[in-house]
C-alpha positions as a Markdown table, in Angstrom:
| # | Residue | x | y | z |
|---|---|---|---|---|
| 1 | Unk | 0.0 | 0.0 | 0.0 |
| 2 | Unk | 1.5 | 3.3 | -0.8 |
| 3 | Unk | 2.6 | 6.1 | 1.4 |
| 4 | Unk | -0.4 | 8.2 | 3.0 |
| 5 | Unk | -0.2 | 11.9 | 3.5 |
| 6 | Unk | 1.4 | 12.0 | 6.7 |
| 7 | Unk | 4.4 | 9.5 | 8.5 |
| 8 | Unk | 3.3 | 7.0 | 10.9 |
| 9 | Unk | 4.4 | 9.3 | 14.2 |
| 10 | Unk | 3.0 | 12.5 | 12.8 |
| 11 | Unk | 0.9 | 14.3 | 15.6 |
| 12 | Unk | -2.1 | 14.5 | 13.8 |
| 13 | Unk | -1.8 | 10.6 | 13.6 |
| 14 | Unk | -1.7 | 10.0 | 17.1 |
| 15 | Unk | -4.5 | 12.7 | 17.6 |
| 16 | Unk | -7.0 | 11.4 | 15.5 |
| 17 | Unk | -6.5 | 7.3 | 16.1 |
| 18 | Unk | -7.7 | 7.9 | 19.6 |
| 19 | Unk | -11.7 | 6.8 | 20.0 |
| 20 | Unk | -12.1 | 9.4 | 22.5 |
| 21 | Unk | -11.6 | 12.3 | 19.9 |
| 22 | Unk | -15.3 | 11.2 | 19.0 |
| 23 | Unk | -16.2 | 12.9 | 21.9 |
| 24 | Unk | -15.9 | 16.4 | 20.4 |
| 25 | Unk | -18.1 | 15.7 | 17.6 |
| 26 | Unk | -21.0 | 17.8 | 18.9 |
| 27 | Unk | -18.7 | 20.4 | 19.9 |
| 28 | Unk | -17.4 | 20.8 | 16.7 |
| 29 | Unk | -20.7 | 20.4 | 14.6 |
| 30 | Unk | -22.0 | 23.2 | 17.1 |
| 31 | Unk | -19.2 | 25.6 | 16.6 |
| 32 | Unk | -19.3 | 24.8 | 12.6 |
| 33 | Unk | -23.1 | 25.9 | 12.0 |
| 34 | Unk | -22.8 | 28.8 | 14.6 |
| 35 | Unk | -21.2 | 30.4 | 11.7 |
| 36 | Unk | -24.4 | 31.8 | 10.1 |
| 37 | Unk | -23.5 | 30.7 | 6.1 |
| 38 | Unk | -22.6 | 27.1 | 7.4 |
| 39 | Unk | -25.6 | 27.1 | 9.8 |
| 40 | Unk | -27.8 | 27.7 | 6.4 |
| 41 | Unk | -25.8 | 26.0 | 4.2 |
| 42 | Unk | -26.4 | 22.7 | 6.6 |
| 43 | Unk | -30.1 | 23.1 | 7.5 |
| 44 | Unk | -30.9 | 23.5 | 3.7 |
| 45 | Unk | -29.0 | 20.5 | 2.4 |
| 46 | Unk | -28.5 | 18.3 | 5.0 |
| 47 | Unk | -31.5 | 16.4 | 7.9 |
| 48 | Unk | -29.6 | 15.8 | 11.2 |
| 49 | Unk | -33.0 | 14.4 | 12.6 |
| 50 | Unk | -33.6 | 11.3 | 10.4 |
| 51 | Unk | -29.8 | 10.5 | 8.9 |
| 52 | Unk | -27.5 | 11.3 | 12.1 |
| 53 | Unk | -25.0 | 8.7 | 11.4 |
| 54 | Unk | -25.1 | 9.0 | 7.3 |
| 55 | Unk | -23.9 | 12.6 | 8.4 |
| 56 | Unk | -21.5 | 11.2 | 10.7 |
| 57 | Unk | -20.0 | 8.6 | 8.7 |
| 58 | Unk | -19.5 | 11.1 | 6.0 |
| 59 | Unk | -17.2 | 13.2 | 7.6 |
| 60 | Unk | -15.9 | 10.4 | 9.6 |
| 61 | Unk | -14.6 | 9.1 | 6.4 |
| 62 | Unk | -13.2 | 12.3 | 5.4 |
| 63 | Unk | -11.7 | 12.7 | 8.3 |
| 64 | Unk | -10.2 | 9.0 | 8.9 |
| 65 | Unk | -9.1 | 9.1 | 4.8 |
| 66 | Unk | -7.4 | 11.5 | 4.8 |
| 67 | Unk | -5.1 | 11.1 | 7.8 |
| 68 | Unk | -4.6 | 7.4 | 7.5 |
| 69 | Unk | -5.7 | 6.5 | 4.0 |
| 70 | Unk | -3.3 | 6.2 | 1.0 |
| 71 | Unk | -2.5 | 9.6 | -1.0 |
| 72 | Unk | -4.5 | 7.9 | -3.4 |
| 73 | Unk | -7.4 | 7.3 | -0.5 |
| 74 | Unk | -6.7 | 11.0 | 0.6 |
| 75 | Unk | -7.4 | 12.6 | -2.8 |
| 76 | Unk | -10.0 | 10.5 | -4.1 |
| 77 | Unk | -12.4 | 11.2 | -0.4 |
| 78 | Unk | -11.6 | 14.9 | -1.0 |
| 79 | Unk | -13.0 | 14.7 | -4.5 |
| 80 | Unk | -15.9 | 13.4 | -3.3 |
| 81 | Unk | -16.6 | 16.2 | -0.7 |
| 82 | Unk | -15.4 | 18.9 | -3.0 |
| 83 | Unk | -17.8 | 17.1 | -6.0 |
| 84 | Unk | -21.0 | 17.3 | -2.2 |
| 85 | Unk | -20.2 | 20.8 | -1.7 |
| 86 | Unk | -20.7 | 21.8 | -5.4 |
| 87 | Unk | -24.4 | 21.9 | -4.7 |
| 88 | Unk | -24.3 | 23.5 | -1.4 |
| 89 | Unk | -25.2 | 26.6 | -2.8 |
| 90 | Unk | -27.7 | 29.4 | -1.7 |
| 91 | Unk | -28.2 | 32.6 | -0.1 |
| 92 | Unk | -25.6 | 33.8 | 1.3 |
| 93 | Unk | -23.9 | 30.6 | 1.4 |
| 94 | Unk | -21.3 | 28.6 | -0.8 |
| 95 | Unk | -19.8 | 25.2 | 0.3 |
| 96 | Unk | -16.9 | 26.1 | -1.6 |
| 97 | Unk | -15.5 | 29.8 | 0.5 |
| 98 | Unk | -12.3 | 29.5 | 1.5 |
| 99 | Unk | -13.7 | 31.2 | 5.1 |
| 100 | Unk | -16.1 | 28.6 | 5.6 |
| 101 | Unk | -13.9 | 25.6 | 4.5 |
| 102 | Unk | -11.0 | 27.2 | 7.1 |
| 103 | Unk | -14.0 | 27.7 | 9.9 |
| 104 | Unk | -15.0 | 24.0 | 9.6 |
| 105 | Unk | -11.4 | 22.9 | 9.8 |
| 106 | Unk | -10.8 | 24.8 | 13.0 |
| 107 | Unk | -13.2 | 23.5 | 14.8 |
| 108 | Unk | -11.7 | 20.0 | 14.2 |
| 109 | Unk | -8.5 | 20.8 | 14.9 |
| 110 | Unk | -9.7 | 22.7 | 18.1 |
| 111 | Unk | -12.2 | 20.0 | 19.3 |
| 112 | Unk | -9.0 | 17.4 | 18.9 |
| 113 | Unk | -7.0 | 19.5 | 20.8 |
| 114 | Unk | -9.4 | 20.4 | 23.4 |
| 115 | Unk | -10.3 | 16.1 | 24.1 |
| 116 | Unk | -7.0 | 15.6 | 23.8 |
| 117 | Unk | -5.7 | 17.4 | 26.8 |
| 118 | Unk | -8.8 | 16.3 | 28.9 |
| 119 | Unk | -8.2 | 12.6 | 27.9 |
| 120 | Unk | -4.4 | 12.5 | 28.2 |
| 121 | Unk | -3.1 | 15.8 | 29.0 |
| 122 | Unk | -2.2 | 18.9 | 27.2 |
| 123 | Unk | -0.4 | 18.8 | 23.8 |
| 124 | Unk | 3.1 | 20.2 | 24.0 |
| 125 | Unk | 3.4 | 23.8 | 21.9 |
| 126 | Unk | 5.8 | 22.1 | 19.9 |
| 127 | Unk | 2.8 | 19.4 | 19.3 |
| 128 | Unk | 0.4 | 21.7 | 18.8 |
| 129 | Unk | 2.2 | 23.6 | 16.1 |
| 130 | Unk | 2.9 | 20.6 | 14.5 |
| 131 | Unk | -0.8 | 19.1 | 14.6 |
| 132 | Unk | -2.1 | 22.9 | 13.1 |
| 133 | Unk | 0.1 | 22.8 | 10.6 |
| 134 | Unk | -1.2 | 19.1 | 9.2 |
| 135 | Unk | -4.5 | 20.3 | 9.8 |
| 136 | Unk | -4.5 | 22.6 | 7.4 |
| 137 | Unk | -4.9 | 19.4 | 5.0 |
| 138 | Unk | -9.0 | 19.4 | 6.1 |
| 139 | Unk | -9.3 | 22.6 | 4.1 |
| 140 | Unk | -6.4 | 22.9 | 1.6 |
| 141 | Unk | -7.9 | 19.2 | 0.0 |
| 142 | Unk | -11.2 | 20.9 | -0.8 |
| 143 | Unk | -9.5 | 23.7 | -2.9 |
| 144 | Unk | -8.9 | 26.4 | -0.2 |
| 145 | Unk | -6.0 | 28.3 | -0.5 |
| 146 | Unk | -2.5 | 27.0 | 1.5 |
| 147 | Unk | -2.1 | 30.9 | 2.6 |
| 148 | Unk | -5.7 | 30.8 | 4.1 |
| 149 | Unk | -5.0 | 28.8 | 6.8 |
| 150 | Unk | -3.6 | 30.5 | 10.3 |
| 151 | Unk | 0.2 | 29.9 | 9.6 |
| 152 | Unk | 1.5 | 29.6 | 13.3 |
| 153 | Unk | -0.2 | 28.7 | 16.7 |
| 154 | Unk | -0.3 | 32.6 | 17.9 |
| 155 | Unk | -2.1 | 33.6 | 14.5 |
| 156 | Unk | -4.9 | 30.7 | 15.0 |
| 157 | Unk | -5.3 | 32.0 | 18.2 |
| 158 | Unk | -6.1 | 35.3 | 17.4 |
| 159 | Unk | -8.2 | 34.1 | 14.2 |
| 160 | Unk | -10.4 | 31.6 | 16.8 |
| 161 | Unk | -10.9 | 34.7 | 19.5 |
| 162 | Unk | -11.7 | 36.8 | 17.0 |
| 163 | Unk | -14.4 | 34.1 | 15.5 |
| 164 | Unk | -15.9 | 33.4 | 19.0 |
| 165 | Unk | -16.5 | 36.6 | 19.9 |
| 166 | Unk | -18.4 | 37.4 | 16.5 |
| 167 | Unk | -20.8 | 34.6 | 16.6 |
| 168 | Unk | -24.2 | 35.4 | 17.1 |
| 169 | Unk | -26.1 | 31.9 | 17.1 |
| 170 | Unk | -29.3 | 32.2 | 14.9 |
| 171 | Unk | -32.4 | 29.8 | 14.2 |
| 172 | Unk | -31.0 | 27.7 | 11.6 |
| 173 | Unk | -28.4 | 26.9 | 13.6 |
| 174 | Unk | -30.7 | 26.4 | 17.3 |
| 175 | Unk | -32.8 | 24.4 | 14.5 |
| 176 | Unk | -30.2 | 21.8 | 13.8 |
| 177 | Unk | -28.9 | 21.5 | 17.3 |
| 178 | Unk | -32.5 | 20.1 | 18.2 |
| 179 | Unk | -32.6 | 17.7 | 15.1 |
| 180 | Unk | -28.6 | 16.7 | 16.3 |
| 181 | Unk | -29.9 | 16.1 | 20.2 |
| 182 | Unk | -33.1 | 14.5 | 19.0 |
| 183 | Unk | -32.8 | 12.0 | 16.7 |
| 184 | Unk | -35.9 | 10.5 | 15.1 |
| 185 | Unk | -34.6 | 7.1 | 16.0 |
| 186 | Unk | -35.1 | 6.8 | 19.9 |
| 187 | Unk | -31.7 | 4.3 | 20.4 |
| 188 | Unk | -29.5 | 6.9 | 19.6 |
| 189 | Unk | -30.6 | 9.5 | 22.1 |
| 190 | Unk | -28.7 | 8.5 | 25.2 |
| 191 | Unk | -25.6 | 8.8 | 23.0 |
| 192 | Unk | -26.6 | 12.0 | 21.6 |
| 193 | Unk | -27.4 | 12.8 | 25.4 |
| 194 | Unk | -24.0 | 12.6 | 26.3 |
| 195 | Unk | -22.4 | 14.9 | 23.3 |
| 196 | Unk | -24.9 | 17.2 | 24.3 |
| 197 | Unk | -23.7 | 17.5 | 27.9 |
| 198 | Unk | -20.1 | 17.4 | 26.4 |
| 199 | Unk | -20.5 | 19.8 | 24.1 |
| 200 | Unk | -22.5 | 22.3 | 26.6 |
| 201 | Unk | -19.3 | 22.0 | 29.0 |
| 202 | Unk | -16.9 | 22.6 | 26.0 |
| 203 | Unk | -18.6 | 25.2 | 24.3 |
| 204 | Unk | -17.8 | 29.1 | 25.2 |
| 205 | Unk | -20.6 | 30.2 | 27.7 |
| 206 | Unk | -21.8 | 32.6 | 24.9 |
| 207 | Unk | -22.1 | 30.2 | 22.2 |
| 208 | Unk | -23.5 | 27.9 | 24.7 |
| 209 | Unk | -26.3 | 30.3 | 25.8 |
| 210 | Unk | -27.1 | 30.9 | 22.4 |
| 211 | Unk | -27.9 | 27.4 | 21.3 |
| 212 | Unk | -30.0 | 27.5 | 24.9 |
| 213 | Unk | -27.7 | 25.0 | 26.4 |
| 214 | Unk | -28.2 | 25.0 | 30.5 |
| 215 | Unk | -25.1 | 25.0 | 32.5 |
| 216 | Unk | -24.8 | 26.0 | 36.5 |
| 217 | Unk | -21.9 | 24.8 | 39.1 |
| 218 | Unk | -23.1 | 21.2 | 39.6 |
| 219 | Unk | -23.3 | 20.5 | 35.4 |
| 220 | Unk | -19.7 | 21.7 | 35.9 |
| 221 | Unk | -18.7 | 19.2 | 38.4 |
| 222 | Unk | -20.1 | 16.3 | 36.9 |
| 223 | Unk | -18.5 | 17.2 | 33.7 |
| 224 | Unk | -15.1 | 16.9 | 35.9 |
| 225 | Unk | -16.2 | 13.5 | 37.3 |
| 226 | Unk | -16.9 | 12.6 | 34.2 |
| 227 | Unk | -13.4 | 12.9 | 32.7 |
| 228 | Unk | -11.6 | 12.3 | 35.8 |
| 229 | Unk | -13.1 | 8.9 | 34.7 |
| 230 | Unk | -12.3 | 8.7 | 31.3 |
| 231 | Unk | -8.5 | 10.1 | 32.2 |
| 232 | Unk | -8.4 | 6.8 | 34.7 |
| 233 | Unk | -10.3 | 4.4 | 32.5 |
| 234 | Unk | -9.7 | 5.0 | 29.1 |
| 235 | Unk | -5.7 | 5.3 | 28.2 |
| 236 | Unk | -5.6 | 2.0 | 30.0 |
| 237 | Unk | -7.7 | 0.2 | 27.1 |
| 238 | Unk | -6.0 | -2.2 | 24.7 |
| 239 | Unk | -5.4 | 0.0 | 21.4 |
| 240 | Unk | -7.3 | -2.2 | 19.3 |
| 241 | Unk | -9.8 | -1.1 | 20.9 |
| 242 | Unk | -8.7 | 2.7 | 21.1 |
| 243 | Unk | -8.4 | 2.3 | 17.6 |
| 244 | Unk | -11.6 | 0.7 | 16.6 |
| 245 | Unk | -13.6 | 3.3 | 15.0 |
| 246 | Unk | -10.7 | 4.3 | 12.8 |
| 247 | Unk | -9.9 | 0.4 | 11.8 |
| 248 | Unk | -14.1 | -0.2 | 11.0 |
| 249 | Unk | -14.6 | 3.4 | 9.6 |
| 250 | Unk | -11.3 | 2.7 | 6.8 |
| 251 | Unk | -12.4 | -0.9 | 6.3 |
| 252 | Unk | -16.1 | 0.6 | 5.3 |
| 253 | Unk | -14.5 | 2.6 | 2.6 |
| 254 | Unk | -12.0 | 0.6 | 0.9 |
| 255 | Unk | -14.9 | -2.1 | 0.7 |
| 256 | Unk | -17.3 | 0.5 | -1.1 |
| 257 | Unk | -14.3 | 1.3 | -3.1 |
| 258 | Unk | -13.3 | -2.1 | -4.1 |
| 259 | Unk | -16.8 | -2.6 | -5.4 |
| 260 | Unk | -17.1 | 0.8 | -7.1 |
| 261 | Unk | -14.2 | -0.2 | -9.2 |
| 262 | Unk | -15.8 | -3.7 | -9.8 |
| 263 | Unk | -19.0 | -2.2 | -11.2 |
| 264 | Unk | -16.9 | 0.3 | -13.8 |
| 265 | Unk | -14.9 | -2.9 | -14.8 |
């Protein structure tokens, strides 16, 4: 198999393999559609209520694809998102900005960050500069400029301050965060319970009010419990295991794309 985009020990390897990065994905998906053109771009072409884990799995696969696929893997996922967010056009709203493709990829590479250090421990600068700079790859692979993204830890800092403090959370976005927390399908809800209390202790308090989200003293202290737990518990787990929805997640694609290339032939 041929050489993927990044070397076996790269940061954003060793980031993203872990399970518990999972654990921002509300976080993230909250922060993303806060952004007013992403938050209308998604509740027009996409239904968290009925098809939470299509949603999921697509960027999932993006996600896992690009930093562990094949270059090969890497490029042909990212032509299928770029070849999505063709039609995720409307008012005010293009899938295709380079300010929305840099917001989205932000929020992933702040959400990883963010687990991370409540899961194992803060990321070293020097590890943090590192995993930034191969993060760019979520937006550069869906055509946004290389000079786009922040190009050192102090200037993504200032970019992500400055973005916090601008949001204003409207109804499209409120909208989607009550098809995200109440899916249509009743077995997911204690799963989407728990990202929802995740996210709510993640978020900043104004981007948390603005979605509605409820959080006091004693939400606070259960979210410590909570990863005071994980911090014990989880590290500890075989890596098989760590590594499980990364291994199933890769396996699902190459299987789709073994039999795509079976049909053309």
């Amino acid at each position: 198999m041929s050489q993927g985009m990044f070397a076996d020990d790269a940061v954003i390897r060793r980031v993203n393999r872990e399970a518990s990065t999972l654990l921002a994905a509300a976080y993230a998906i909250l922060l993303q559609v806060a952004h007013p053109a992403v938050g209308q771009g998604v509740g027009d072409h996409s239904d968290f209520a009925s098809r939470p884990l299509d949603r999921l799995r697509g960027t999932l696969t993006f996600v896992y694809g690009s930093v562990f696929g094949t270059r090969e893997e890497a490029e042909r996922v990212a032509r299928i998102v770029r070849a999505v967010h063709r039609h995720v056009v409307g008012p005010g709203y293009d899938a295709r900005d380079p300010d929305l493709q840099v917001w989205v990829a932000a929020t992933l590479y702040e959400g990883a960050v963010r687990i991370h250090g409540l899961v194992f421990g803060e990321l070293s600068p020097g590890e943090k500069e590192e995993l930034l700079g191969q993060c760019a790859l979520f937006a550069t692979s869906l055509g946004c400029p290389a000079d786009r993204w922040p190009a050192d830890l102090p200037s993504f800092e200032r970019y992500w301050k400055e973005m916090v403090e601008g949001i204003e959370v409207g109804d499209a976005a409120r909208g989607i965060a009550q098809d995200l927390f109440t899916p249509r399908n009743r077995a997911l809800r204690p799963l989407t319970a728990v990202q929802r209390f995740i996210a709510s202790g993640m978020l900043p308090p104004t981007v948390r009010e603005g979605f509605g989200l409820e959080w006091d003293e004693r939400r606070g202290r259960r979210f410590d419990r909570f990863f005071a737990v994980v911090r014990a518990v989880y590290p500890r787990l075989p890596m098989r295991v760590r590594t499980l929805p990364r291994d199933l997640y890769l396996r699902d694609m190459r299987r789709k794309a073994a039999r795509g290339r079976a049909v053309r032939r």
